[in-house]
Backbone as XML, in Angstrom:
<?xml version="1.0"?>
<chain id="A" units="angstrom">
  <residue number="1" name="GLN">
    <atom name="N" x="105.808" y="111.681" z="85.452"/>
    <atom name="CA" x="107.250" y="111.763" z="86.958"/>
    <atom name="C" x="107.267" y="111.608" z="88.010"/>
  </residue>
  <residue number="2" name="VAL">
    <atom name="N" x="109.008" y="111.140" z="88.671"/>
    <atom name="CA" x="108.637" y="110.723" z="89.432"/>
    <atom name="C" x="109.462" y="112.391" z="90.899"/>
  </residue>
  <residue number="3" name="GLN">
    <atom name="N" x="109.083" y="112.210" z="92.287"/>
    <atom name="CA" x="110.277" y="112.774" z="92.128"/>
    <atom name="C" x="110.603" y="112.047" z="93.301"/>
  </residue>
  <residue number="4" name="LEU">
    <atom name="N" x="111.804" y="113.011" z="93.897"/>
    <atom name="CA" x="113.008" y="112.222" z="94.464"/>
    <atom name="C" x="113.720" y="112.807" z="95.341"/>
  </residue>
  <residue number="5" name="VAL">
    <atom name="N" x="113.501" y="112.089" z="97.156"/>
    <atom name="CA" x="113.457" y="113.716" z="97.940"/>
    <atom name="C" x="114.701" y="112.338" z="98.964"/>
  </residue>
  <residue number="6" name="GLU">
    <atom name="N" x="116.526" y="112.795" z="98.902"/>
    <atom name="CA" x="117.213" y="112.085" z="99.740"/>
    <atom name="C" x="117.328" y="112.849" z="101.838"/>
  </residue>
  <residue number="7" name="SER">
    <atom name="N" x="117.744" y="111.932" z="101.038"/>
    <atom name="CA" x="118.371" y="111.737" z="103.160"/>
    <atom name="C" x="119.265" y="110.741" z="104.018"/>
  </residue>
  <residue number="8" name="GLY">
    <atom name="N" x="119.469" y="111.012" z="104.925"/>
    <atom name="CA" x="120.452" y="110.520" z="105.999"/>
    <atom name="C" x="122.327" y="110.755" z="105.384"/>
  </residue>
  <residue number="9" name="GLY">
    <atom name="N" x="122.569" y="112.275" z="104.943"/>
    <atom name="CA" x="123.924" y="112.593" z="105.022"/>
    <atom name="C" x="123.462" y="113.759" z="106.530"/>
  </residue>
  <residue number="10" name="GLY">
    <atom name="N" x="125.293" y="113.662" z="106.638"/>
    <atom name="CA" x="125.846" y="114.724" z="107.499"/>
    <atom name="C" x="127.002" y="113.994" z="107.706"/>
  </residue>
  <residue number="11" name="LEU">
    <atom name="N" x="127.690" y="114.515" z="108.875"/>
    <atom name="CA" x="129.111" y="114.335" z="109.002"/>
    <atom name="C" x="129.626" y="113.276" z="110.230"/>
  </residue>
  <residue number="12" name="VAL">
    <atom name="N" x="130.383" y="112.964" z="109.034"/>
    <atom name="CA" x="130.524" y="111.582" z="110.032"/>
    <atom name="C" x="132.291" y="111.222" z="109.674"/>
  </residue>
  <residue number="13" name="GLN">
    <atom name="N" x="133.329" y="110.583" z="110.768"/>
    <atom name="CA" x="134.174" y="110.641" z="110.898"/>
    <atom name="C" x="135.342" y="109.983" z="109.569"/>
  </residue>
  <residue number="14" name="ALA">
    <atom name="N" x="136.326" y="109.815" z="109.487"/>
    <atom name="CA" x="136.822" y="108.740" z="108.843"/>
    <atom name="C" x="136.477" y="107.001" z="108.605"/>
  </residue>
  <residue number="15" name="GLY">
    <atom name="N" x="136.386" y="106.574" z="107.943"/>
    <atom name="CA" x="136.289" y="104.817" z="108.569"/>
    <atom name="C" x="135.064" y="104.333" z="109.356"/>
  </residue>
  <residue number="16" name="GLY">
    <atom name="N" x="134.696" y="105.937" z="109.057"/>
    <atom name="CA" x="132.408" y="105.843" z="109.966"/>
    <atom name="C" x="131.468" y="105.285" z="108.453"/>
  </residue>
  <residue number="17" name="SER">
    <atom name="N" x="130.407" y="105.322" z="109.336"/>
    <atom name="CA" x="129.277" y="104.997" z="108.100"/>
    <atom name="C" x="128.004" y="105.862" z="108.125"/>
  </residue>
  <residue number="18" name="LEU">
    <atom name="N" x="127.053" y="105.577" z="107.482"/>
    <atom name="CA" x="126.146" y="106.395" z="106.756"/>
    <atom name="C" x="125.284" y="105.576" z="105.515"/>
  </residue>
  <residue number="19" name="ARG">
    <atom name="N" x="123.714" y="105.846" z="105.444"/>
    <atom name="CA" x="123.417" y="104.987" z="104.830"/>
    <atom name="C" x="122.242" y="106.589" z="104.272"/>
  </residue>
  <residue number="20" name="LEU">
    <atom name="N" x="122.269" y="107.003" z="102.863"/>
    <atom name="CA" x="122.102" y="107.440" z="102.425"/>
    <atom name="C" x="120.082" y="106.986" z="102.247"/>
  </residue>
  <residue number="21" name="SER">
    <atom name="N" x="119.598" y="107.802" z="101.970"/>
    <atom name="CA" x="118.075" y="106.986" z="101.923"/>
    <atom name="C" x="117.427" y="108.454" z="100.675"/>
  </residue>
  <residue number="22" name="CYS">
    <atom name="N" x="116.636" y="107.986" z="99.421"/>
    <atom name="CA" x="115.586" y="108.457" z="98.602"/>
    <atom name="C" x="114.910" y="107.775" z="98.231"/>
  </residue>
  <residue number="23" name="ALA">
    <atom name="N" x="114.028" y="108.795" z="98.792"/>
    <atom name="CA" x="112.348" y="108.101" z="98.511"/>
    <atom name="C" x="111.643" y="108.766" z="97.007"/>
  </residue>
  <residue number="24" name="ALA">
    <atom name="N" x="110.819" y="107.986" z="96.754"/>
    <atom name="CA" x="110.235" y="108.352" z="95.303"/>
    <atom name="C" x="108.910" y="107.959" z="95.675"/>
  </residue>
  <residue number="25" name="SER">
    <atom name="N" x="107.832" y="109.466" z="94.876"/>
    <atom name="CA" x="106.536" y="109.415" z="94.525"/>
    <atom name="C" x="106.503" y="108.540" z="93.029"/>
  </residue>
  <residue number="26" name="GLY">
    <atom name="N" x="105.072" y="108.199" z="92.777"/>
    <atom name="CA" x="104.778" y="108.003" z="91.746"/>
    <atom name="C" x="104.242" y="106.359" z="92.013"/>
  </residue>
  <residue number="27" name="ARG">
    <atom name="N" x="103.770" y="106.565" z="90.952"/>
    <atom name="CA" x="103.256" y="104.246" z="91.150"/>
    <atom name="C" x="104.557" y="103.431" z="90.475"/>
  </residue>
  <residue number="28" name="THR">
    <atom name="N" x="104.896" y="103.907" z="89.621"/>
    <atom name="CA" x="105.782" y="103.748" z="87.751"/>
    <atom name="C" x="107.280" y="103.429" z="89.060"/>
  </residue>
  <residue number="29" name="PHE">
    <atom name="N" x="106.903" y="103.229" z="90.470"/>
    <atom name="CA" x="109.034" y="103.396" z="90.866"/>
    <atom name="C" x="109.318" y="102.360" z="90.979"/>
  </residue>
  <residue number="30" name="SER">
    <atom name="N" x="108.785" y="101.784" z="90.627"/>
    <atom name="CA" x="109.046" y="99.442" z="90.165"/>
    <atom name="C" x="109.534" y="100.039" z="88.204"/>
  </residue>
  <residue number="31" name="TYR">
    <atom name="N" x="109.479" y="100.974" z="87.731"/>
    <atom name="CA" x="109.591" y="101.013" z="86.584"/>
    <atom name="C" x="110.719" y="101.417" z="86.002"/>
  </residue>
  <residue number="32" name="TYR">
    <atom name="N" x="111.745" y="101.988" z="87.478"/>
    <atom name="CA" x="112.842" y="102.869" z="86.495"/>
    <atom name="C" x="114.635" y="102.043" z="87.434"/>
  </residue>
  <residue number="33" name="LYS">
    <atom name="N" x="115.644" y="101.774" z="86.507"/>
    <atom name="CA" x="116.774" y="101.837" z="87.316"/>
    <atom name="C" x="116.740" y="103.286" z="88.229"/>
  </residue>
  <residue number="34" name="MET">
    <atom name="N" x="117.240" y="103.417" z="89.428"/>
    <atom name="CA" x="118.146" y="103.854" z="90.374"/>
    <atom name="C" x="119.307" y="104.055" z="90.081"/>
  </residue>
  <residue number="35" name="GLY">
    <atom name="N" x="119.722" y="104.903" z="89.725"/>
    <atom name="CA" x="120.811" y="105.664" z="90.533"/>
    <atom name="C" x="121.312" y="106.691" z="91.840"/>
  </residue>
  <residue number="36" name="TRP">
    <atom name="N" x="122.421" y="105.718" z="91.656"/>
    <atom name="CA" x="123.430" y="107.115" z="92.777"/>
    <atom name="C" x="124.905" y="107.659" z="91.774"/>
  </residue>
  <residue number="37" name="PHE">
    <atom name="N" x="124.552" y="109.351" z="92.073"/>
    <atom name="CA" x="125.538" y="110.632" z="91.900"/>
    <atom name="C" x="126.169" y="110.806" z="92.262"/>
  </residue>
  <residue number="38" name="ARG">
    <atom name="N" x="127.192" y="110.875" z="93.029"/>
    <atom name="CA" x="128.198" y="112.721" z="94.296"/>
    <atom name="C" x="128.463" y="113.538" z="93.474"/>
  </residue>
  <residue number="39" name="GLN">
    <atom name="N" x="128.923" y="114.452" z="93.615"/>
    <atom name="CA" x="129.591" y="116.020" z="93.195"/>
    <atom name="C" x="130.659" y="117.011" z="94.441"/>
  </residue>
  <residue number="40" name="ALA">
    <atom name="N" x="131.632" y="116.908" z="94.023"/>
    <atom name="CA" x="132.120" y="117.070" z="94.964"/>
    <atom name="C" x="132.586" y="119.531" z="94.535"/>
  </residue>
  <residue number="41" name="PRO">
    <atom name="N" x="132.679" y="119.862" z="95.751"/>
    <atom name="CA" x="132.716" y="121.489" z="94.881"/>
    <atom name="C" x="134.318" y="121.662" z="93.704"/>
  </residue>
  <residue number="42" name="GLY">
    <atom name="N" x="133.761" y="122.134" z="92.194"/>
    <atom name="CA" x="134.882" y="122.189" z="92.129"/>
    <atom name="C" x="135.004" y="120.897" z="90.783"/>
  </residue>
  <residue number="43" name="LYS">
    <atom name="N" x="134.281" y="119.797" z="90.836"/>
    <atom name="CA" x="134.331" y="118.619" z="90.142"/>
    <atom name="C" x="132.700" y="118.779" z="89.331"/>
  </residue>
  <residue number="44" name="GLU">
    <atom name="N" x="133.084" y="117.576" z="88.191"/>
    <atom name="CA" x="132.054" y="117.389" z="88.021"/>
    <atom name="C" x="131.149" y="116.651" z="88.832"/>
  </residue>
  <residue number="45" name="ARG">
    <atom name="N" x="129.784" y="116.174" z="88.085"/>
    <atom name="CA" x="129.113" y="114.724" z="88.761"/>
    <atom name="C" x="129.191" y="113.448" z="88.199"/>
  </residue>
  <residue number="46" name="GLU">
    <atom name="N" x="130.419" y="112.983" z="89.275"/>
    <atom name="CA" x="130.710" y="111.391" z="88.933"/>
    <atom name="C" x="129.138" y="110.528" z="89.965"/>
  </residue>
  <residue number="47" name="PHE">
    <atom name="N" x="129.292" y="108.841" z="88.245"/>
    <atom name="CA" x="128.592" y="108.204" z="88.935"/>
    <atom name="C" x="128.695" y="107.368" z="90.376"/>
  </residue>
  <residue number="48" name="VAL">
    <atom name="N" x="128.089" y="106.805" z="91.274"/>
    <atom name="CA" x="128.489" y="105.655" z="92.419"/>
    <atom name="C" x="128.032" y="105.238" z="91.563"/>
  </residue>
  <residue number="49" name="ALA">
    <atom name="N" x="127.109" y="104.004" z="92.310"/>
    <atom name="CA" x="125.888" y="102.960" z="92.100"/>
    <atom name="C" x="124.677" y="103.129" z="91.135"/>
  </residue>
  <residue number="50" name="ALA">
    <atom name="N" x="123.995" y="101.798" z="90.262"/>
    <atom name="CA" x="123.748" y="101.861" z="89.762"/>
    <atom name="C" x="122.507" y="100.116" z="90.724"/>
  </residue>
  <residue number="51" name="ILE">
    <atom name="N" x="120.394" y="100.280" z="90.374"/>
    <atom name="CA" x="120.677" y="98.627" z="90.803"/>
    <atom name="C" x="119.214" y="99.229" z="89.346"/>
  </residue>
  <residue number="52" name="SER">
    <atom name="N" x="119.163" y="98.111" z="89.501"/>
    <atom name="CA" x="118.280" y="97.468" z="88.479"/>
    <atom name="C" x="116.483" y="97.755" z="89.036"/>
  </residue>
  <residue number="53" name="TRP">
    <atom name="N" x="115.339" y="97.839" z="87.994"/>
    <atom name="CA" x="114.050" y="97.993" z="88.756"/>
    <atom name="C" x="113.715" y="97.670" z="88.769"/>
  </residue>
  <residue number="54" name="SER">
    <atom name="N" x="113.717" y="95.283" z="89.006"/>
    <atom name="CA" x="114.113" y="95.007" z="90.095"/>
    <atom name="C" x="114.816" y="94.828" z="91.151"/>
  </residue>
  <residue number="55" name="GLY">
    <atom name="N" x="116.091" y="94.926" z="91.154"/>
    <atom name="CA" x="116.349" y="95.471" z="92.123"/>
    <atom name="C" x="117.636" y="93.722" z="91.954"/>
  </residue>
  <residue number="56" name="ASP">
    <atom name="N" x="117.756" y="93.426" z="90.628"/>
    <atom name="CA" x="118.725" y="92.332" z="90.620"/>
    <atom name="C" x="120.267" y="92.158" z="90.435"/>
  </residue>
  <residue number="57" name="SER">
    <atom name="N" x="120.584" y="93.312" z="90.175"/>
    <atom name="CA" x="121.108" y="93.520" z="88.859"/>
    <atom name="C" x="121.908" y="95.143" z="90.218"/>
  </residue>
  <residue number="58" name="THR">
    <atom name="N" x="123.378" y="94.800" z="90.230"/>
    <atom name="CA" x="123.912" y="96.335" z="91.095"/>
    <atom name="C" x="125.307" y="96.706" z="89.842"/>
  </residue>
  <residue number="59" name="TYR">
    <atom name="N" x="125.874" y="97.328" z="90.282"/>
    <atom name="CA" x="126.227" y="98.256" z="89.397"/>
    <atom name="C" x="127.535" y="99.591" z="90.514"/>
  </residue>
  <residue number="60" name="TYR">
    <atom name="N" x="128.044" y="99.186" z="90.553"/>
    <atom name="CA" x="130.056" y="100.432" z="91.405"/>
    <atom name="C" x="130.861" y="100.361" z="90.268"/>
  </residue>
  <residue number="61" name="ALA">
    <atom name="N" x="130.433" y="102.108" z="91.219"/>
    <atom name="CA" x="131.700" y="102.898" z="90.653"/>
    <atom name="C" x="133.246" y="102.088" z="91.266"/>
  </residue>
  <residue number="62" name="ASP">
    <atom name="N" x="134.384" y="101.978" z="90.597"/>
    <atom name="CA" x="135.580" y="100.922" z="90.941"/>
    <atom name="C" x="135.944" y="102.188" z="93.074"/>
  </residue>
  <residue number="63" name="SER">
    <atom name="N" x="135.963" y="103.245" z="92.684"/>
    <atom name="CA" x="136.341" y="103.544" z="93.372"/>
    <atom name="C" x="135.050" y="103.479" z="94.893"/>
  </residue>
  <residue number="64" name="VAL">
    <atom name="N" x="134.886" y="103.198" z="95.060"/>
    <atom name="CA" x="133.206" y="102.927" z="96.045"/>
    <atom name="C" x="133.657" y="101.213" z="95.956"/>
  </residue>
  <residue number="65" name="LYS">
    <atom name="N" x="133.278" y="100.361" z="95.096"/>
    <atom name="CA" x="133.066" y="98.991" z="95.569"/>
    <atom name="C" x="133.714" y="97.837" z="96.330"/>
  </residue>
  <residue number="66" name="GLY">
    <atom name="N" x="132.902" y="97.648" z="96.918"/>
    <atom name="CA" x="133.253" y="96.713" z="97.854"/>
    <atom name="C" x="133.057" y="97.925" z="99.425"/>
  </residue>
  <residue number="67" name="ARG">
    <atom name="N" x="132.886" y="98.978" z="99.408"/>
    <atom name="CA" x="132.458" y="99.898" z="100.736"/>
    <atom name="C" x="131.435" y="100.224" z="100.646"/>
  </residue>
  <residue number="68" name="PHE">
    <atom name="N" x="130.521" y="100.560" z="99.086"/>
    <atom name="CA" x="128.550" y="101.675" z="99.075"/>
    <atom name="C" x="128.271" y="100.046" z="98.611"/>
  </residue>
  <residue number="69" name="THR">
    <atom name="N" x="126.876" y="99.405" z="99.289"/>
    <atom name="CA" x="125.759" y="98.966" z="98.625"/>
    <atom name="C" x="123.894" y="99.897" z="98.939"/>
  </residue>
  <residue number="70" name="ILE">
    <atom name="N" x="124.066" y="99.217" z="97.187"/>
    <atom name="CA" x="122.967" y="99.817" z="96.860"/>
    <atom name="C" x="121.640" y="99.361" z="96.640"/>
  </residue>
  <residue number="71" name="SER">
    <atom name="N" x="120.543" y="99.984" z="97.530"/>
    <atom name="CA" x="119.692" y="98.233" z="97.683"/>
    <atom name="C" x="118.464" y="99.524" z="97.406"/>
  </residue>
  <residue number="72" name="ARG">
    <atom name="N" x="117.377" y="98.082" z="96.961"/>
    <atom name="CA" x="116.127" y="99.128" z="96.695"/>
    <atom name="C" x="114.627" y="98.753" z="97.693"/>
  </residue>
  <residue number="73" name="ALA">
    <atom name="N" x="114.048" y="98.583" z="97.746"/>
    <atom name="CA" x="112.754" y="98.205" z="97.997"/>
    <atom name="C" x="110.952" y="99.044" z="97.646"/>
  </residue>
  <residue number="74" name="ASN">
    <atom name="N" x="111.095" y="98.427" z="96.572"/>
    <atom name="CA" x="109.879" y="98.948" z="95.755"/>
    <atom name="C" x="108.515" y="98.930" z="97.149"/>
  </residue>
  <residue number="75" name="ALA">
    <atom name="N" x="108.851" y="98.189" z="97.743"/>
    <atom name="CA" x="107.571" y="98.477" z="97.997"/>
    <atom name="C" x="106.645" y="99.676" z="98.457"/>
  </residue>
  <residue number="76" name="LYS">
    <atom name="N" x="108.192" y="100.029" z="99.145"/>
    <atom name="CA" x="108.258" y="101.445" z="99.797"/>
    <atom name="C" x="109.212" y="102.466" z="99.188"/>
  </residue>
  <residue number="77" name="ASN">
    <atom name="N" x="109.200" y="102.556" z="98.181"/>
    <atom name="CA" x="109.570" y="103.086" z="96.491"/>
    <atom name="C" x="111.241" y="103.790" z="97.217"/>
  </residue>
  <residue number="78" name="THR">
    <atom name="N" x="111.629" y="102.996" z="97.308"/>
    <atom name="CA" x="113.012" y="104.070" z="98.200"/>
    <atom name="C" x="113.905" y="103.188" z="98.258"/>
  </residue>
  <residue number="79" name="VAL">
    <atom name="N" x="115.698" y="104.081" z="97.301"/>
    <atom name="CA" x="116.609" y="102.860" z="97.265"/>
    <atom name="C" x="117.370" y="102.824" z="98.546"/>
  </residue>
  <residue number="80" name="TYR">
    <atom name="N" x="118.498" y="102.660" z="98.557"/>
    <atom name="CA" x="119.370" y="102.746" z="99.472"/>
    <atom name="C" x="120.089" y="102.906" z="99.061"/>
  </residue>
  <residue number="81" name="LEU">
    <atom name="N" x="121.722" y="103.829" z="100.233"/>
    <atom name="CA" x="123.199" y="102.967" z="99.649"/>
    <atom name="C" x="123.819" y="103.249" z="100.784"/>
  </residue>
  <residue number="82" name="GLN">
    <atom name="N" x="123.944" y="101.813" z="101.519"/>
    <atom name="CA" x="125.291" y="102.084" z="102.734"/>
    <atom name="C" x="125.950" y="101.980" z="102.228"/>
  </residue>
  <residue number="83" name="MET">
    <atom name="N" x="126.374" y="102.698" z="103.017"/>
    <atom name="CA" x="127.872" y="103.344" z="102.989"/>
    <atom name="C" x="129.139" y="102.900" z="104.509"/>
  </residue>
  <residue number="84" name="SER">
    <atom name="N" x="130.350" y="102.553" z="103.935"/>
    <atom name="CA" x="131.747" y="101.877" z="104.895"/>
    <atom name="C" x="132.242" y="102.259" z="104.829"/>
  </residue>
  <residue number="85" name="SER">
    <atom name="N" x="132.972" y="102.190" z="105.686"/>
    <atom name="CA" x="134.511" y="102.915" z="105.401"/>
    <atom name="C" x="134.534" y="104.350" z="104.800"/>
  </residue>
  <residue number="86" name="LEU">
    <atom name="N" x="134.488" y="104.961" z="105.403"/>
    <atom name="CA" x="134.527" y="106.274" z="104.480"/>
    <atom name="C" x="135.306" y="107.301" z="104.207"/>
  </residue>
  <residue number="87" name="LYS">
    <atom name="N" x="135.874" y="107.013" z="103.228"/>
    <atom name="CA" x="137.221" y="108.612" z="103.079"/>
    <atom name="C" x="136.473" y="110.023" z="103.142"/>
  </residue>
  <residue number="88" name="PRO">
    <atom name="N" x="137.630" y="110.302" z="103.549"/>
    <atom name="CA" x="137.707" y="112.138" z="103.013"/>
    <atom name="C" x="137.145" y="112.671" z="101.533"/>
  </residue>
  <residue number="89" name="GLU">
    <atom name="N" x="137.769" y="111.602" z="100.640"/>
    <atom name="CA" x="137.577" y="111.853" z="98.947"/>
    <atom name="C" x="136.077" y="111.305" z="98.995"/>
  </residue>
  <residue number="90" name="ASP">
    <atom name="N" x="135.005" y="110.956" z="99.717"/>
    <atom name="CA" x="133.918" y="110.396" z="99.583"/>
    <atom name="C" x="133.492" y="111.737" z="100.182"/>
  </residue>
  <residue number="91" name="THR">
    <atom name="N" x="134.338" y="113.204" z="100.376"/>
    <atom name="CA" x="132.724" y="114.270" z="100.815"/>
    <atom name="C" x="132.824" y="114.708" z="99.529"/>
  </residue>
  <residue number="92" name="ALA">
    <atom name="N" x="131.245" y="114.937" z="98.976"/>
    <atom name="CA" x="130.019" y="115.172" z="98.934"/>
    <atom name="C" x="128.997" y="116.174" z="98.326"/>
  </residue>
  <residue number="93" name="VAL">
    <atom name="N" x="128.493" y="116.251" z="97.285"/>
    <atom name="CA" x="126.781" y="115.832" z="97.433"/>
    <atom name="C" x="126.481" y="115.062" z="96.288"/>
  </residue>
  <residue number="94" name="TYR">
    <atom name="N" x="125.469" y="113.546" z="97.033"/>
    <atom name="CA" x="124.650" y="112.453" z="96.458"/>
    <atom name="C" x="123.709" y="113.105" z="96.381"/>
  </residue>
  <residue number="95" name="TYR">
    <atom name="N" x="123.880" y="112.314" z="94.810"/>
    <atom name="CA" x="122.218" y="112.684" z="94.623"/>
    <atom name="C" x="121.297" y="111.278" z="93.734"/>
  </residue>
  <residue number="96" name="CYS">
    <atom name="N" x="120.460" y="111.210" z="94.043"/>
    <atom name="CA" x="119.450" y="110.146" z="93.792"/>
    <atom name="C" x="119.481" y="110.329" z="92.493"/>
  </residue>
  <residue number="97" name="ALA">
    <atom name="N" x="118.497" y="109.880" z="91.634"/>
    <atom name="CA" x="117.875" y="109.540" z="90.152"/>
    <atom name="C" x="117.392" y="108.332" z="89.522"/>
  </residue>
  <residue number="98" name="ALA">
    <atom name="N" x="116.905" y="108.034" z="88.753"/>
    <atom name="CA" x="115.900" y="107.512" z="88.745"/>
    <atom name="C" x="115.966" y="107.530" z="86.758"/>
  </residue>
  <residue number="99" name="GLY">
    <atom name="N" x="115.462" y="106.587" z="85.562"/>
    <atom name="CA" x="115.802" y="106.699" z="85.077"/>
    <atom name="C" x="115.042" y="105.285" z="84.403"/>
  </residue>
  <residue number="100" name="ARG">
    <atom name="N" x="114.235" y="105.449" z="82.847"/>
    <atom name="CA" x="113.573" y="104.275" z="82.031"/>
    <atom name="C" x="114.143" y="104.183" z="80.669"/>
  </residue>
  <residue number="101" name="VAL">
    <atom name="N" x="114.675" y="106.054" z="79.691"/>
    <atom name="CA" x="114.539" y="105.788" z="78.376"/>
    <atom name="C" x="115.664" y="104.931" z="78.291"/>
  </residue>
  <residue number="102" name="THR">
    <atom name="N" x="116.930" y="104.735" z="78.995"/>
    <atom name="CA" x="117.736" y="103.798" z="78.340"/>
    <atom name="C" x="117.788" y="102.131" z="78.487"/>
  </residue>
  <residue number="103" name="GLY">
    <atom name="N" x="118.353" y="102.195" z="78.457"/>
    <atom name="CA" x="118.261" y="100.349" z="79.181"/>
    <atom name="C" x="119.657" y="100.220" z="79.990"/>
  </residue>
  <residue number="104" name="TRP">
    <atom name="N" x="119.529" y="98.748" z="81.080"/>
    <atom name="CA" x="120.253" y="98.620" z="81.981"/>
    <atom name="C" x="122.140" y="98.695" z="81.944"/>
  </residue>
  <residue number="105" name="LEU">
    <atom name="N" x="122.170" y="98.363" z="80.542"/>
    <atom name="CA" x="123.360" y="98.521" z="80.152"/>
    <atom name="C" x="124.311" y="100.369" z="79.844"/>
  </residue>
  <residue number="106" name="SER">
    <atom name="N" x="122.801" y="101.519" z="79.800"/>
    <atom name="CA" x="123.652" y="102.491" z="80.356"/>
    <atom name="C" x="123.023" y="102.901" z="81.323"/>
  </residue>
  <residue number="107" name="ARG">
    <atom name="N" x="124.590" y="103.100" z="82.320"/>
    <atom name="CA" x="124.297" y="103.743" z="84.241"/>
    <atom name="C" x="124.705" y="103.904" z="84.022"/>
  </residue>
  <residue number="108" name="THR">
    <atom name="N" x="125.778" y="104.589" z="83.690"/>
    <atom name="CA" x="127.153" y="105.712" z="85.239"/>
    <atom name="C" x="126.494" y="107.089" z="84.317"/>
  </residue>
  <residue number="109" name="SER">
    <atom name="N" x="125.772" y="107.726" z="82.995"/>
    <atom name="CA" x="125.470" y="108.415" z="82.301"/>
    <atom name="C" x="124.754" y="109.139" z="83.172"/>
  </residue>
  <residue number="110" name="VAL">
    <atom name="N" x="125.237" y="110.689" z="83.987"/>
    <atom name="CA" x="123.921" y="111.851" z="83.884"/>
    <atom name="C" x="122.900" y="111.708" z="83.265"/>
  </residue>
  <residue number="111" name="ASP">
    <atom name="N" x="123.360" y="110.818" z="81.438"/>
    <atom name="CA" x="122.095" y="111.695" z="80.023"/>
    <atom name="C" x="121.382" y="110.240" z="80.440"/>
  </residue>
  <residue number="112" name="ASP">
    <atom name="N" x="122.382" y="109.483" z="81.206"/>
    <atom name="CA" x="121.612" y="107.911" z="81.306"/>
    <atom name="C" x="120.426" y="107.911" z="82.343"/>
  </residue>
  <residue number="113" name="TYR">
    <atom name="N" x="119.474" y="109.229" z="83.272"/>
    <atom name="CA" x="118.327" y="109.151" z="84.185"/>
    <atom name="C" x="117.312" y="110.971" z="83.835"/>
  </residue>
  <residue number="114" name="THR">
    <atom name="N" x="116.167" y="109.974" z="84.363"/>
    <atom name="CA" x="115.562" y="111.815" z="84.128"/>
    <atom name="C" x="115.007" y="112.714" z="85.377"/>
  </residue>
  <residue number="115" name="TYR">
    <atom name="N" x="114.590" y="112.026" z="86.361"/>
    <atom name="CA" x="114.796" y="112.449" z="87.490"/>
    <atom name="C" x="115.748" y="112.400" z="87.986"/>
  </residue>
  <residue number="116" name="TRP">
    <atom name="N" x="116.105" y="113.682" z="89.159"/>
    <atom name="CA" x="116.888" y="113.647" z="90.377"/>
    <atom name="C" x="116.362" y="114.208" z="91.343"/>
  </residue>
  <residue number="117" name="GLY">
    <atom name="N" x="117.238" y="113.754" z="92.287"/>
    <atom name="CA" x="116.757" y="114.520" z="93.822"/>
    <atom name="C" x="117.603" y="116.058" z="94.211"/>
  </residue>
  <residue number="118" name="GLN">
    <atom name="N" x="117.665" y="116.465" z="95.445"/>
    <atom name="CA" x="117.488" y="117.485" z="95.899"/>
    <atom name="C" x="119.048" y="118.029" z="95.660"/>
  </residue>
  <residue number="119" name="GLY">
    <atom name="N" x="119.129" y="116.655" z="96.457"/>
    <atom name="CA" x="121.045" y="116.052" z="96.805"/>
    <atom name="C" x="120.847" y="116.380" z="97.975"/>
  </residue>
  <residue number="120" name="THR">
    <atom name="N" x="122.340" y="115.468" z="98.915"/>
    <atom name="CA" x="122.386" y="115.827" z="100.286"/>
    <atom name="C" x="123.263" y="115.034" z="100.653"/>
  </residue>
  <residue number="121" name="GLN">
    <atom name="N" x="124.232" y="116.447" z="101.630"/>
    <atom name="CA" x="125.560" y="116.381" z="101.938"/>
    <atom name="C" x="125.598" y="115.254" z="102.549"/>
  </residue>
  <residue number="122" name="VAL">
    <atom name="N" x="127.274" y="114.947" z="101.931"/>
    <atom name="CA" x="127.288" y="113.407" z="102.587"/>
    <atom name="C" x="129.445" y="113.858" z="103.505"/>
  </residue>
  <residue number="123" name="THR">
    <atom name="N" x="129.916" y="115.072" z="104.512"/>
    <atom name="CA" x="131.251" y="115.920" z="105.377"/>
    <atom name="C" x="131.903" y="114.158" z="105.786"/>
  </residue>
  <residue number="124" name="VAL">
    <atom name="N" x="133.346" y="113.969" z="105.133"/>
    <atom name="CA" x="133.905" y="113.392" z="106.142"/>
    <atom name="C" x="135.214" y="113.585" z="106.301"/>
  </residue>
  <residue number="125" name="SER">
    <atom name="N" x="135.569" y="113.160" z="107.523"/>
    <atom name="CA" x="136.616" y="114.538" z="108.326"/>
    <atom name="C" x="137.653" y="113.028" z="108.467"/>
  </residue>
  <residue number="126" name="SER">
    <atom name="N" x="138.583" y="114.064" z="108.116"/>
    <atom name="CA" x="140.371" y="113.111" z="108.673"/>
    <atom name="C" x="140.282" y="112.643" z="109.909"/>
  </residue>
</chain>
C-alpha cells in the first residue's frame, strides 16, 4: 500500500514557474515508477510525465516537453514536477501516481498506475 500526498500547487502568471511535490508513504517507494497526470474541468485525465524506479529514465507528454522536469528522491520518498514557462492551458488539477504492475514502457495510461494522490490545483493566469 502506498499513500501519496501532493503539494505545491497555486496561482501563477503565464510564463512563471511552480514546483509540485508528491510525498509517498511506505518503505517500497523505490519499487514504483511514478507519474504525474492532470485533469482540467470537463476533460479526461491526461498524462504529463513519468520517471522510472531508479530515476534514470523519464518520459514526457509532447505538450510539456522542454518546460517540465520530473525527478525523484528515493531517500525522501518524494517525486517532483518542476514546471516552467507555464501557459494558461496548463491549468488543471495535478495528480501523482505510483505503479509497478506494468513495466516501464507502459507509463502513459491511468491504468498503468495503482495508487493516486488527491491532487493539487494549478492555475495559470494570462
